[in-house]
PDB file of C-alpha atoms and ligand atoms in Angstrom:
ATOM      1  CA  UNK M   1      36.053  12.516 -27.717  1.00 54.00           C
ATOM      2  CA  UNK M   2      34.200   9.827 -29.645  1.00 62.00           C
ATOM      3  CA  UNK M   3      36.455   7.123 -28.219  1.00 74.00           C
ATOM      4  CA  UNK M   4      35.084   7.649 -24.695  1.00 76.00           C
ATOM      5  CA  UNK M   5      33.153   4.546 -23.583  1.00 81.00           C
ATOM      6  CA  UNK M   6      29.481   5.089 -22.708  1.00 80.00           C
ATOM      7  CA  UNK M   7      28.888   5.704 -18.998  1.00 81.00           C
ATOM      8  CA  UNK M   8      26.295   3.813 -16.964  1.00 81.00           C
ATOM      9  CA  UNK M   9      22.708   4.286 -18.137  1.00 87.00           C
ATOM     10  CA  UNK M  10      21.263   7.447 -16.575  1.00 91.00           C
ATOM     11  CA  UNK M  11      17.483   7.061 -16.593  1.00 96.00           C
ATOM     12  CA  UNK M  12      15.397  10.208 -17.035  1.00 96.00           C
ATOM     13  CA  UNK M  13      11.857  10.995 -15.944  1.00 97.00           C
ATOM     14  CA  UNK M  14      10.722   9.655 -19.340  1.00 98.00           C
ATOM     15  CA  UNK M  15      12.351   6.291 -18.646  1.00 98.00           C
ATOM     16  CA  UNK M  16      10.463   6.030 -15.347  1.00 98.00           C
ATOM     17  CA  UNK M  17       7.251   7.060 -17.103  1.00 98.00           C
ATOM     18  CA  UNK M  18       7.798   4.098 -19.464  1.00 98.00           C
ATOM     19  CA  UNK M  19       8.039   1.796 -16.456  1.00 98.00           C
ATOM     20  CA  UNK M  20       4.849   3.374 -15.106  1.00 98.00           C
ATOM     21  CA  UNK M  21       3.087   2.768 -18.429  1.00 98.00           C
ATOM     22  CA  UNK M  22       4.136  -0.885 -18.489  1.00 98.00           C
ATOM     23  CA  UNK M  23       2.831  -1.395 -14.957  1.00 98.00           C
ATOM     24  CA  UNK M  24      -0.426   0.339 -15.955  1.00 98.00           C
ATOM     25  CA  UNK M  25      -0.777  -2.043 -18.872  1.00 98.00           C
ATOM     26  CA  UNK M  26      -0.461  -5.207 -16.804  1.00 98.00           C
ATOM     27  CA  UNK M  27      -2.979  -4.144 -14.122  1.00 98.00           C
ATOM     28  CA  UNK M  28      -6.021  -5.382 -16.041  1.00 97.00           C
ATOM     29  CA  UNK M  29      -4.237  -8.109 -18.017  1.00 97.00           C
ATOM     30  CA  UNK M  30      -5.892 -11.047 -16.234  1.00 97.00           C
ATOM     31  CA  UNK M  31      -9.702 -11.124 -15.957  1.00 97.00           C
ATOM     32  CA  UNK M  32      -9.510 -14.293 -13.872  1.00 97.00           C
ATOM     33  CA  UNK M  33      -7.574 -12.655 -11.046  1.00 98.00           C
ATOM     34  CA  UNK M  34      -9.683 -11.473  -8.080  1.00 97.00           C
ATOM     35  CA  UNK M  35     -11.806  -8.480  -9.134  1.00 97.00           C
ATOM     36  CA  UNK M  36      -9.993  -8.247 -12.476  1.00 97.00           C
ATOM     37  CA  UNK M  37      -7.059  -6.079 -11.388  1.00 98.00           C
ATOM     38  CA  UNK M  38      -3.590  -6.584  -9.932  1.00 98.00           C
ATOM     39  CA  UNK M  39      -3.819  -3.001  -8.644  1.00 98.00           C
ATOM     40  CA  UNK M  40      -4.789  -3.736  -5.031  1.00 98.00           C
ATOM     41  CA  UNK M  41      -2.126  -6.404  -4.455  1.00 98.00           C
ATOM     42  CA  UNK M  42       0.535  -4.092  -5.951  1.00 98.00           C
ATOM     43  CA  UNK M  43      -0.490  -1.357  -3.494  1.00 99.00           C
ATOM     44  CA  UNK M  44      -0.161  -3.888  -0.680  1.00 98.00           C
ATOM     45  CA  UNK M  45       3.326  -4.887  -1.917  1.00 98.00           C
ATOM     46  CA  UNK M  46       4.520  -1.259  -1.872  1.00 98.00           C
ATOM     47  CA  UNK M  47       3.085  -0.782   1.604  1.00 98.00           C
ATOM     48  CA  UNK M  48       4.531  -3.981   3.114  1.00 98.00           C
ATOM     49  CA  UNK M  49       7.949  -3.285   1.583  1.00 98.00           C
ATOM     50  CA  UNK M  50       7.910   0.170   3.238  1.00 98.00           C
ATOM     51  CA  UNK M  51       6.018  -0.478   6.484  1.00 98.00           C
ATOM     52  CA  UNK M  52       8.876  -2.399   8.116  1.00 98.00           C
ATOM     53  CA  UNK M  53      10.627   0.902   8.856  1.00 98.00           C
ATOM     54  CA  UNK M  54      11.820   1.601  12.391  1.00 98.00           C
ATOM     55  CA  UNK M  55      12.767   5.230  12.953  1.00 98.00           C
ATOM     56  CA  UNK M  56      14.913   4.474  16.043  1.00 98.00           C
ATOM     57  CA  UNK M  57      17.254   1.979  14.405  1.00 98.00           C
ATOM     58  CA  UNK M  58      16.683   3.357  10.895  1.00 97.00           C
ATOM     59  CA  UNK M  59      16.240  -0.210   9.640  1.00 98.00           C
ATOM     60  CA  UNK M  60      13.631  -1.571   7.247  1.00 98.00           C
ATOM     61  CA  UNK M  61      11.664   0.465   4.735  1.00 98.00           C
ATOM     62  CA  UNK M  62      11.407   0.182   0.983  1.00 98.00           C
ATOM     63  CA  UNK M  63      15.148   0.598   0.362  1.00 98.00           C
ATOM     64  CA  UNK M  64      16.462  -2.915  -0.250  1.00 98.00           C
ATOM     65  CA  UNK M  65      13.438  -4.880  -1.456  1.00 98.00           C
ATOM     66  CA  UNK M  66      14.423  -7.550   1.049  1.00 98.00           C
ATOM     67  CA  UNK M  67      11.003  -9.227   0.766  1.00 98.00           C
ATOM     68  CA  UNK M  68      12.564 -11.075  -2.196  1.00 98.00           C
ATOM     69  CA  UNK M  69      14.289 -13.278   0.385  1.00 98.00           C
ATOM     70  CA  UNK M  70      13.284 -15.686   3.114  1.00 97.00           C
ATOM     71  CA  UNK M  71      12.719 -15.152   5.993  1.00 97.00           C
ATOM     72  CA  UNK M  72      10.942 -11.877   5.085  1.00 98.00           C
ATOM     73  CA  UNK M  73       9.023 -13.391   2.150  1.00 98.00           C
ATOM     74  CA  UNK M  74       7.644 -16.044   4.536  1.00 97.00           C
ATOM     75  CA  UNK M  75       6.483 -13.641   7.259  1.00 98.00           C
ATOM     76  CA  UNK M  76       2.770 -14.264   7.813  1.00 97.00           C
ATOM     77  CA  UNK M  77       1.882 -10.654   6.994  1.00 98.00           C
ATOM     78  CA  UNK M  78       3.408 -11.061   3.532  1.00 98.00           C
ATOM     79  CA  UNK M  79       1.339 -14.085   2.508  1.00 98.00           C
ATOM     80  CA  UNK M  80       0.088 -13.671  -1.053  1.00 98.00           C
ATOM     81  CA  UNK M  81       2.550 -10.981  -2.082  1.00 98.00           C
ATOM     82  CA  UNK M  82       4.502 -13.403  -4.269  1.00 98.00           C
ATOM     83  CA  UNK M  83       1.730 -12.822  -6.829  1.00 97.00           C
ATOM     84  CA  UNK M  84       2.565  -9.109  -6.879  1.00 98.00           C
ATOM     85  CA  UNK M  85       6.325  -9.677  -7.085  1.00 98.00           C
ATOM     86  CA  UNK M  86       5.955 -12.249  -9.877  1.00 98.00           C
ATOM     87  CA  UNK M  87       3.706 -10.072 -11.997  1.00 98.00           C
ATOM     88  CA  UNK M  88       6.323  -7.288 -11.902  1.00 98.00           C
ATOM     89  CA  UNK M  89       9.089  -9.588 -13.217  1.00 98.00           C
ATOM     90  CA  UNK M  90       7.990  -8.851 -16.789  1.00 98.00           C
ATOM     91  CA  UNK M  91       8.493  -5.127 -16.200  1.00 98.00           C
ATOM     92  CA  UNK M  92      11.878  -5.752 -14.558  1.00 98.00           C
ATOM     93  CA  UNK M  93      12.958  -7.868 -17.573  1.00 98.00           C
ATOM     94  CA  UNK M  94      12.077  -5.019 -19.917  1.00 98.00           C
ATOM     95  CA  UNK M  95      13.776  -2.334 -17.773  1.00 97.00           C
ATOM     96  CA  UNK M  96      16.606  -4.228 -16.029  1.00 96.00           C
ATOM     97  CA  UNK M  97      18.277  -0.968 -14.929  1.00 96.00           C
ATOM     98  CA  UNK M  98      15.590  -0.234 -12.308  1.00 98.00           C
ATOM     99  CA  UNK M  99      16.085  -1.587  -8.780  1.00 98.00           C
ATOM    100  CA  UNK M 100      13.375  -3.843  -7.367  1.00 98.00           C
ATOM    101  CA  UNK M 101      12.941  -1.343  -4.535  1.00 98.00           C
ATOM    102  CA  UNK M 102      12.231   1.505  -6.948  1.00 98.00           C
ATOM    103  CA  UNK M 103      10.057  -0.760  -9.117  1.00 98.00           C
ATOM    104  CA  UNK M 104       7.828  -1.974  -6.273  1.00 98.00           C
ATOM    105  CA  UNK M 105       7.194   1.550  -4.962  1.00 99.00           C
ATOM    106  CA  UNK M 106       6.660   2.991  -8.444  1.00 98.00           C
ATOM    107  CA  UNK M 107       4.218   0.144  -9.189  1.00 99.00           C
ATOM    108  CA  UNK M 108       2.193   1.031  -6.072  1.00 99.00           C
ATOM    109  CA  UNK M 109       2.045   4.661  -7.251  1.00 99.00           C
ATOM    110  CA  UNK M 110       0.942   3.561 -10.733  1.00 98.00           C
ATOM    111  CA  UNK M 111      -1.720   1.264  -9.259  1.00 98.00           C
ATOM    112  CA  UNK M 112      -3.208   4.039  -7.081  1.00 98.00           C
ATOM    113  CA  UNK M 113      -3.243   6.559  -9.930  1.00 98.00           C
ATOM    114  CA  UNK M 114      -4.661   4.112 -12.487  1.00 98.00           C
ATOM    115  CA  UNK M 115      -7.459   3.080 -10.107  1.00 98.00           C
ATOM    116  CA  UNK M 116      -8.583   6.716  -9.980  1.00 98.00           C
ATOM    117  CA  UNK M 117      -6.614   7.850  -6.938  1.00 98.00           C
ATOM    118  CA  UNK M 118      -4.563  11.005  -6.437  1.00 98.00           C
ATOM    119  CA  UNK M 119      -1.200  11.776  -8.038  1.00 98.00           C
ATOM    120  CA  UNK M 120       1.573  10.488  -5.770  1.00 98.00           C
ATOM    121  CA  UNK M 121       4.881  12.334  -6.234  1.00 98.00           C
ATOM    122  CA  UNK M 122       7.710   9.775  -6.426  1.00 98.00           C
ATOM    123  CA  UNK M 123      11.469   9.845  -6.846  1.00 98.00           C
ATOM    124  CA  UNK M 124      14.076   7.170  -7.591  1.00 98.00           C
ATOM    125  CA  UNK M 125      17.082   6.321  -5.461  1.00 97.00           C
ATOM    126  CA  UNK M 126      16.451   2.998  -3.741  1.00 98.00           C
ATOM    127  CA  UNK M 127      19.100   0.305  -3.966  1.00 97.00           C
ATOM    128  CA  UNK M 128      18.492  -3.395  -3.603  1.00 98.00           C
ATOM    129  CA  UNK M 129      20.186  -4.972  -0.605  1.00 98.00           C
ATOM    130  CA  UNK M 130      20.879  -8.567   0.308  1.00 97.00           C
ATOM    131  CA  UNK M 131      19.309 -11.039   2.704  1.00 97.00           C
ATOM    132  CA  UNK M 132      21.247  -9.624   5.670  1.00 97.00           C
ATOM    133  CA  UNK M 133      19.024  -6.502   5.528  1.00 97.00           C
ATOM    134  CA  UNK M 134      15.797  -8.507   6.086  1.00 98.00           C
ATOM    135  CA  UNK M 135      13.791  -7.157   9.005  1.00 97.00           C
ATOM    136  CA  UNK M 136      12.561  -9.335  11.898  1.00 97.00           C
ATOM    137  CA  UNK M 137       8.976 -10.625  11.831  1.00 98.00           C
ATOM    138  CA  UNK M 138       6.324  -8.582  13.633  1.00 98.00           C
ATOM    139  CA  UNK M 139       6.908  -5.092  12.226  1.00 98.00           C
ATOM    140  CA  UNK M 140       3.693  -4.968  10.184  1.00 98.00           C
ATOM    141  CA  UNK M 141       0.294  -4.515  11.869  1.00 98.00           C
ATOM    142  CA  UNK M 142      -1.736  -7.440  13.221  1.00 98.00           C
ATOM    143  CA  UNK M 143      -5.365  -7.125  12.056  1.00 98.00           C
ATOM    144  CA  UNK M 144      -6.769  -8.898  15.127  1.00 98.00           C
ATOM    145  CA  UNK M 145      -5.678  -5.990  17.366  1.00 98.00           C
ATOM    146  CA  UNK M 146      -6.935  -2.472  18.076  1.00 97.00           C
ATOM    147  CA  UNK M 147      -5.965   1.181  18.563  1.00 98.00           C
ATOM    148  CA  UNK M 148      -3.050   0.714  20.970  1.00 98.00           C
ATOM    149  CA  UNK M 149      -1.383  -1.693  18.565  1.00 98.00           C
ATOM    150  CA  UNK M 150      -2.006   0.613  15.586  1.00 98.00           C
ATOM    151  CA  UNK M 151      -0.303   3.458  17.449  1.00 98.00           C
ATOM    152  CA  UNK M 152       2.631   1.247  18.523  1.00 98.00           C
ATOM    153  CA  UNK M 153       3.228   0.094  14.951  1.00 98.00           C
ATOM    154  CA  UNK M 154       2.690   3.353  13.059  1.00 99.00           C
ATOM    155  CA  UNK M 155       4.377   5.656  15.594  1.00 98.00           C
ATOM    156  CA  UNK M 156       7.456   3.391  15.208  1.00 98.00           C
ATOM    157  CA  UNK M 157       7.469   4.345  11.498  1.00 98.00           C
ATOM    158  CA  UNK M 158       7.065   8.037  12.413  1.00 98.00           C
ATOM    159  CA  UNK M 159       3.378   8.593  11.636  1.00 98.00           C
ATOM    160  CA  UNK M 160       0.744  10.442  13.693  1.00 98.00           C
ATOM    161  CA  UNK M 161      -2.944   9.676  14.307  1.00 98.00           C
ATOM    162  CA  UNK M 162      -4.228  11.610  11.272  1.00 99.00           C
ATOM    163  CA  UNK M 163      -1.721   9.820   9.054  1.00 99.00           C
ATOM    164  CA  UNK M 164      -2.758   6.399  10.411  1.00 99.00           C
ATOM    165  CA  UNK M 165      -6.363   7.119   9.451  1.00 99.00           C
ATOM    166  CA  UNK M 166      -5.430   8.518   6.030  1.00 99.00           C
ATOM    167  CA  UNK M 167      -3.303   5.469   5.191  1.00 99.00           C
ATOM    168  CA  UNK M 168      -6.084   3.108   6.241  1.00 98.00           C
ATOM    169  CA  UNK M 169      -8.322   4.492   3.482  1.00 98.00           C
ATOM    170  CA  UNK M 170      -6.401   2.243   1.074  1.00 98.00           C
ATOM    171  CA  UNK M 171      -8.740  -0.500   2.270  1.00 98.00           C
ATOM    172  CA  UNK M 172     -11.252   0.913  -0.217  1.00 98.00           C
ATOM    173  CA  UNK M 173      -9.195  -1.326  -2.497  1.00 98.00           C
ATOM    174  CA  UNK M 174      -8.922  -5.079  -2.780  1.00 98.00           C
ATOM    175  CA  UNK M 175     -10.038  -7.843  -0.529  1.00 98.00           C
ATOM    176  CA  UNK M 176      -9.007 -10.331   2.123  1.00 98.00           C
ATOM    177  CA  UNK M 177      -8.277 -13.924   1.111  1.00 98.00           C
ATOM    178  CA  UNK M 178      -8.740 -16.940   3.394  1.00 98.00           C
ATOM    179  CA  UNK M 179      -5.614 -18.557   1.926  1.00 97.00           C
ATOM    180  CA  UNK M 180      -3.495 -15.456   2.657  1.00 98.00           C
ATOM    181  CA  UNK M 181      -4.505 -13.665   5.868  1.00 98.00           C
ATOM    182  CA  UNK M 182      -7.373 -15.988   6.849  1.00 98.00           C
ATOM    183  CA  UNK M 183      -9.858 -13.098   6.613  1.00 98.00           C
ATOM    184  CA  UNK M 184     -12.432 -13.011   3.830  1.00 98.00           C
ATOM    185  CA  UNK M 185     -14.020 -10.426   1.551  1.00 98.00           C
ATOM    186  CA  UNK M 186     -13.775  -6.835   0.295  1.00 98.00           C
ATOM    187  CA  UNK M 187     -14.270  -3.613   2.281  1.00 98.00           C
ATOM    188  CA  UNK M 188     -16.221  -1.793  -0.456  1.00 98.00           C
ATOM    189  CA  UNK M 189     -18.490  -2.487  -3.425  1.00 98.00           C
ATOM    190  CA  UNK M 190     -15.881  -1.147  -5.890  1.00 98.00           C
ATOM    191  CA  UNK M 191     -12.565  -2.692  -4.802  1.00 98.00           C
ATOM    192  CA  UNK M 192     -10.705  -1.619  -7.946  1.00 98.00           C
ATOM    193  CA  UNK M 193     -11.599   2.080  -7.673  1.00 98.00           C
ATOM    194  CA  UNK M 194      -9.805   4.393  -5.244  1.00 98.00           C
ATOM    195  CA  UNK M 195     -12.395   6.415  -3.261  1.00 98.00           C
ATOM    196  CA  UNK M 196     -13.208   7.502   0.304  1.00 98.00           C
ATOM    197  CA  UNK M 197     -15.832   4.727   0.492  1.00 98.00           C
ATOM    198  CA  UNK M 198     -13.949   2.924   3.259  1.00 98.00           C
ATOM    199  CA  UNK M 199     -14.697   5.816   5.649  1.00 99.00           C
ATOM    200  CA  UNK M 200     -18.271   6.281   4.462  1.00 98.00           C
ATOM    201  CA  UNK M 201     -19.084   2.621   4.970  1.00 98.00           C
ATOM    202  CA  UNK M 202     -17.374   2.508   8.375  1.00 98.00           C
ATOM    203  CA  UNK M 203     -19.650   5.312   9.584  1.00 98.00           C
ATOM    204  CA  UNK M 204     -22.864   4.720   7.669  1.00 98.00           C
ATOM    205  CA  UNK M 205     -23.276   0.943   7.790  1.00 98.00           C
ATOM    206  CA  UNK M 206     -24.163  -1.140  10.789  1.00 98.00           C
ATOM    207  CA  UNK M 207     -21.468  -3.722  11.514  1.00 98.00           C
ATOM    208  CA  UNK M 208     -21.708  -6.955  13.467  1.00 98.00           C
ATOM    209  CA  UNK M 209     -19.391  -9.884  14.128  1.00 98.00           C
ATOM    210  CA  UNK M 210     -19.408 -12.340  11.238  1.00 98.00           C
ATOM    211  CA  UNK M 211     -20.535 -15.785  12.339  1.00 97.00           C
ATOM    212  CA  UNK M 212     -18.044 -18.220  10.911  1.00 98.00           C
ATOM    213  CA  UNK M 213     -15.106 -20.424  11.807  1.00 96.00           C
ATOM    214  CA  UNK M 214     -12.492 -17.972  10.567  1.00 97.00           C
ATOM    215  CA  UNK M 215     -10.698 -15.190  12.451  1.00 98.00           C
ATOM    216  CA  UNK M 216     -12.888 -12.528  14.105  1.00 98.00           C
ATOM    217  CA  UNK M 217     -14.043  -9.966  11.546  1.00 98.00           C
ATOM    218  CA  UNK M 218     -17.053  -7.715  11.003  1.00 98.00           C
ATOM    219  CA  UNK M 219     -19.710  -7.845   8.290  1.00 98.00           C
ATOM    220  CA  UNK M 220     -22.204  -5.185   7.230  1.00 98.00           C
ATOM    221  CA  UNK M 221     -25.681  -5.993   8.494  1.00 98.00           C
ATOM    222  CA  UNK M 222     -27.513  -4.924   5.327  1.00 97.00           C
ATOM    223  CA  UNK M 223     -25.713  -6.826   2.534  1.00 97.00           C
ATOM    224  CA  UNK M 224     -23.446  -9.172   4.527  1.00 97.00           C
ATOM    225  CA  UNK M 225     -21.018  -8.982   1.610  1.00 98.00           C
ATOM    226  CA  UNK M 226     -18.571  -6.399   2.997  1.00 98.00           C
ATOM    227  CA  UNK M 227     -16.041  -6.729   5.784  1.00 98.00           C
ATOM    228  CA  UNK M 228     -14.051  -4.756   8.337  1.00 98.00           C
ATOM    229  CA  UNK M 229     -11.043  -5.961  10.320  1.00 98.00           C
ATOM    230  CA  UNK M 230     -10.818  -5.361  14.087  1.00 98.00           C
ATOM    231  CA  UNK M 231      -8.090  -2.773  13.323  1.00 98.00           C
ATOM    232  CA  UNK M 232     -10.447  -1.001  10.865  1.00 98.00           C
ATOM    233  CA  UNK M 233     -13.227  -0.878  13.451  1.00 98.00           C
ATOM    234  CA  UNK M 234     -10.762   0.570  15.987  1.00 98.00           C
ATOM    235  CA  UNK M 235     -10.697   3.702  13.800  1.00 98.00           C
ATOM    236  CA  UNK M 236     -14.261   4.550  14.855  1.00 98.00           C
ATOM    237  CA  UNK M 237     -13.988   3.227  18.419  1.00 98.00           C
ATOM    238  CA  UNK M 238     -11.143   5.603  19.192  1.00 98.00           C
ATOM    239  CA  UNK M 239     -12.318   9.216  19.562  1.00 98.00           C
ATOM    240  CA  UNK M 240      -9.249  10.813  18.010  1.00 98.00           C
ATOM    241  CA  UNK M 241      -9.159   8.438  15.053  1.00 98.00           C
ATOM    242  CA  UNK M 242     -12.913   8.843  14.556  1.00 98.00           C
ATOM    243  CA  UNK M 243     -12.682  12.605  14.000  1.00 98.00           C
ATOM    244  CA  UNK M 244     -10.433  11.977  11.005  1.00 98.00           C
ATOM    245  CA  UNK M 245     -12.657   9.172   9.692  1.00 98.00           C
ATOM    246  CA  UNK M 246     -15.592  11.601   9.750  1.00 98.00           C
ATOM    247  CA  UNK M 247     -13.602  14.316   7.973  1.00 98.00           C
ATOM    248  CA  UNK M 248     -12.496  11.941   5.187  1.00 99.00           C
ATOM    249  CA  UNK M 249     -16.002  10.462   4.824  1.00 98.00           C
ATOM    250  CA  UNK M 250     -17.343  13.970   4.192  1.00 98.00           C
ATOM    251  CA  UNK M 251     -14.593  15.306   1.975  1.00 98.00           C
ATOM    252  CA  UNK M 252     -13.052  13.137  -0.733  1.00 98.00           C
ATOM    253  CA  UNK M 253     -10.703  15.933  -1.852  1.00 98.00           C
ATOM    254  CA  UNK M 254      -9.285  16.265   1.640  1.00 98.00           C
ATOM    255  CA  UNK M 255      -8.768  12.495   1.726  1.00 99.00           C
ATOM    256  CA  UNK M 256      -7.021  12.500  -1.679  1.00 98.00           C
ATOM    257  CA  UNK M 257      -4.662  15.308  -0.623  1.00 98.00           C
ATOM    258  CA  UNK M 258      -3.791  13.746   2.720  1.00 99.00           C
ATOM    259  CA  UNK M 259      -3.472  10.266   1.252  1.00 99.00           C
ATOM    260  CA  UNK M 260      -1.075  11.466  -1.468  1.00 98.00           C
ATOM    261  CA  UNK M 261       1.143  13.122   1.175  1.00 98.00           C
ATOM    262  CA  UNK M 262       1.186  10.205   3.573  1.00 98.00           C
ATOM    263  CA  UNK M 263       1.603   7.480   0.954  1.00 99.00           C
ATOM    264  CA  UNK M 264       4.536   9.380  -0.608  1.00 98.00           C
ATOM    265  CA  UNK M 265       6.044   9.645   2.902  1.00 98.00           C
ATOM    266  CA  UNK M 266       5.539   5.910   3.526  1.00 99.00           C
ATOM    267  CA  UNK M 267       7.345   4.948   0.318  1.00 98.00           C
ATOM    268  CA  UNK M 268      10.309   7.182   1.252  1.00 98.00           C
ATOM    269  CA  UNK M 269      10.891   6.036   4.847  1.00 98.00           C
ATOM    270  CA  UNK M 270      14.579   5.348   5.420  1.00 98.00           C
ATOM    271  CA  UNK M 271      15.674   5.891   1.817  1.00 98.00           C
ATOM    272  CA  UNK M 272      18.980   7.780   1.366  1.00 97.00           C
ATOM    273  CA  UNK M 273      17.927   9.824  -1.689  1.00 98.00           C
ATOM    274  CA  UNK M 274      20.445  11.795  -3.732  1.00 96.00           C
ATOM    275  CA  UNK M 275      17.733  13.322  -5.924  1.00 96.00           C
ATOM    276  CA  UNK M 276      15.553  16.154  -4.567  1.00 97.00           C
ATOM    277  CA  UNK M 277      13.161  16.412  -7.503  1.00 97.00           C
ATOM    278  CA  UNK M 278       9.987  14.349  -7.342  1.00 98.00           C
ATOM    279  CA  UNK M 279       8.290  13.062 -10.464  1.00 98.00           C
ATOM    280  CA  UNK M 280       4.542  13.214 -11.011  1.00 98.00           C
ATOM    281  CA  UNK M 281       3.618  10.578 -13.566  1.00 98.00           C
ATOM    282  CA  UNK M 282       0.968  10.952 -16.225  1.00 98.00           C
ATOM    283  CA  UNK M 283      -1.914   8.555 -15.765  1.00 98.00           C
ATOM    284  CA  UNK M 284      -3.022   6.700 -18.884  1.00 96.00           C
ATOM    285  CA  UNK M 285      -6.383   8.487 -18.574  1.00 91.00           C
ATOM    286  CA  UNK M 286      -4.889  12.027 -18.428  1.00 92.00           C
TER     287      UNK M 286
HETATM  288  C1  HEM N 304      -5.203  -6.131   2.464  1.00 83.72           C
HETATM  289  C2  HEM N 304      -4.359  -5.712   7.222  1.00 83.72           C
HETATM  290  C3  HEM N 304      -2.997  -1.121   6.560  1.00 83.72           C
HETATM  291  C4  HEM N 304      -3.419  -1.685   1.795  1.00 83.72           C
HETATM  292  C5  HEM N 304      -5.074  -6.410   3.802  1.00 83.72           C
HETATM  293  C6  HEM N 304      -5.377  -7.676   4.405  1.00 83.72           C
HETATM  294  C7  HEM N 304      -5.158  -7.559   5.741  1.00 83.72           C
HETATM  295  C8  HEM N 304      -4.698  -6.221   5.983  1.00 83.72           C
HETATM  296  C9  HEM N 304      -5.356  -8.637   6.794  1.00 83.72           C
HETATM  297  C10 HEM N 304      -5.866  -8.909   3.646  1.00 83.72           C
HETATM  298  C11 HEM N 304      -4.705  -9.642   2.983  1.00 83.72           C
HETATM  299  C12 HEM N 304      -5.211 -10.835   2.183  1.00 83.72           C
HETATM  300  O1  HEM N 304      -5.805 -11.738   2.795  1.00 83.72           O
HETATM  301  O2  HEM N 304      -5.011 -10.852   0.952  1.00 83.72           O
HETATM  302  C13 HEM N 304      -3.993  -4.410   7.455  1.00 83.72           C
HETATM  303  C14 HEM N 304      -3.797  -3.836   8.767  1.00 83.72           C
HETATM  304  C15 HEM N 304      -3.442  -2.550   8.594  1.00 83.72           C
HETATM  305  C16 HEM N 304      -3.387  -2.304   7.157  1.00 83.72           C
HETATM  306  C17 HEM N 304      -3.974  -4.559  10.092  1.00 83.72           C
HETATM  307  C18 HEM N 304      -3.216  -1.543   9.689  1.00 83.72           C
HETATM  308  C19 HEM N 304      -3.732  -0.329   9.634  1.00 83.72           C
HETATM  309  C20 HEM N 304      -2.875  -0.925   5.206  1.00 83.72           C
HETATM  310  C21 HEM N 304      -2.247   0.223   4.591  1.00 83.72           C
HETATM  311  C22 HEM N 304      -2.363   0.055   3.243  1.00 83.72           C
HETATM  312  C23 HEM N 304      -3.079  -1.189   3.021  1.00 83.72           C
HETATM  313  C24 HEM N 304      -1.553   1.349   5.371  1.00 83.72           C
HETATM  314  C25 HEM N 304      -1.876   0.946   2.124  1.00 83.72           C
HETATM  315  C26 HEM N 304      -1.699   2.260   2.263  1.00 83.72           C
HETATM  316  C27 HEM N 304      -4.058  -2.896   1.585  1.00 83.72           C
HETATM  317  C28 HEM N 304      -4.584  -3.329   0.289  1.00 83.72           C
HETATM  318  C29 HEM N 304      -5.101  -4.622   0.494  1.00 83.72           C
HETATM  319  C30 HEM N 304      -4.880  -4.940   1.887  1.00 83.72           C
HETATM  320  C31 HEM N 304      -4.609  -2.525  -1.007  1.00 83.72           C
HETATM  321  C32 HEM N 304      -5.809  -5.516  -0.544  1.00 83.72           C
HETATM  322  C33 HEM N 304      -4.825  -6.489  -1.152  1.00 83.72           C
HETATM  323  C34 HEM N 304      -5.460  -7.404  -2.168  1.00 83.72           C
HETATM  324  O3  HEM N 304      -6.583  -7.176  -2.609  1.00 83.72           O
HETATM  325  O4  HEM N 304      -4.786  -8.371  -2.533  1.00 83.72           O
HETATM  326  N1  HEM N 304      -4.661  -5.546   4.786  1.00 83.72           N
HETATM  327  N2  HEM N 304      -3.732  -3.457   6.519  1.00 83.72           N
HETATM  328  N3  HEM N 304      -3.335  -1.765   4.235  1.00 83.72           N
HETATM  329  N4  HEM N 304      -4.269  -3.875   2.521  1.00 83.72           N
HETATM  330 FE1  HEM N 304      -4.080  -3.628   4.507  1.00 83.72          FE
END
C-alpha cells in the first residue's frame, strides 16, 4: 500500500551510466595535469586496487577499496594514486550510493573507453571493507625486476603468460613520475590514447639504458623521449612473452579483444558478485 516506506535505493544500469558520464566529464577537466587527462592515473588506480589479489588465500582484489587506508595507501607502489582517489570524490558526493570499490573500477573502465579503448563489460557488487582488510606490502609488481618476477606476481592473481602481455599494453597510457615511482617519462607519443603502440614501439625501436642518476630504465635511441621499464623489456627478452608482443603489435583488434577480456577479469578478482549480468557502457563518443 502507499504507506509502505521506500526500500533502499536500487540502482539500475542507467544510474551506473550516469556515474560513467560524470567520470568521463572530469577526465579532461584540468589542462595543467600531466598530458591533460586524469584517464591514465584512473586506470592505474583500478589496476592497483585489483592487483593485490591472491588466489590461494582469496584475499585482496578490488572488493573493499582498502587503499583508502594506511598502510595500503602508503605502499610504495601506490605513490601518486591519492590524486586519482581525490578526483573521484566529486563523483562519490553526487552518487553517494555507490561503493568506492565499484566507483574505482567503473572509473577505470570509463577512462579506457573514453581514451579510445575497447568496451569493458562491468558489473556492480563490490562492498567497501575496513582497514583490517588491507593487504600486506609487496603484492604489486616491482618494475626493476624481470620475467620470473612478473610470472610470480601475475600467476598469484590467476593470470597466464598471454594475459600478462595483454595487460601490459596499458602502458600505452600515461607516464612515470620521478616523485611517484622514481622513473621518468611516457611509453608512447600519445599517452592519452589507448592503442597497441606499446607493443609496436617495444619491437620497432632500439632501446638503450638511460644515462641518469635515477633508477635503471630504458630510452629509445632515436628520440630519447620515450621510456621502458625493466619489466616492460622483459616482455621481449622472454621467448613466450615475445610471441604475444608480436601478435599484438601486428593486430590492434586482437589486442583490444584480449585486453577487454583480461581487464574485466582483473577488476573482478575475488569479488563475491550476486549479479550475473554485465553492463556495457555507452562512450560519450558513441
Ligand atoms: C604507470 C609499473 C602493469 C597501468 C606505472 C608506473 C610504474 C608501473 C613504475 C609509473 C608510476 C608513476 O611514476 O606515476 C608497472 C609494472 C607492471 C605494471 C612493474 C607489471 C607488469 C600495469 C598494468 C596496468 C598498468 C597491468 C593496467 C592494466 C599503468 C598506467 C600507468 C602506469 C595507466 C600510468 C599512470 C599515470 O600516468 O599516472 N606502472 N605497471 N600497469 N601503469 Fe603500470
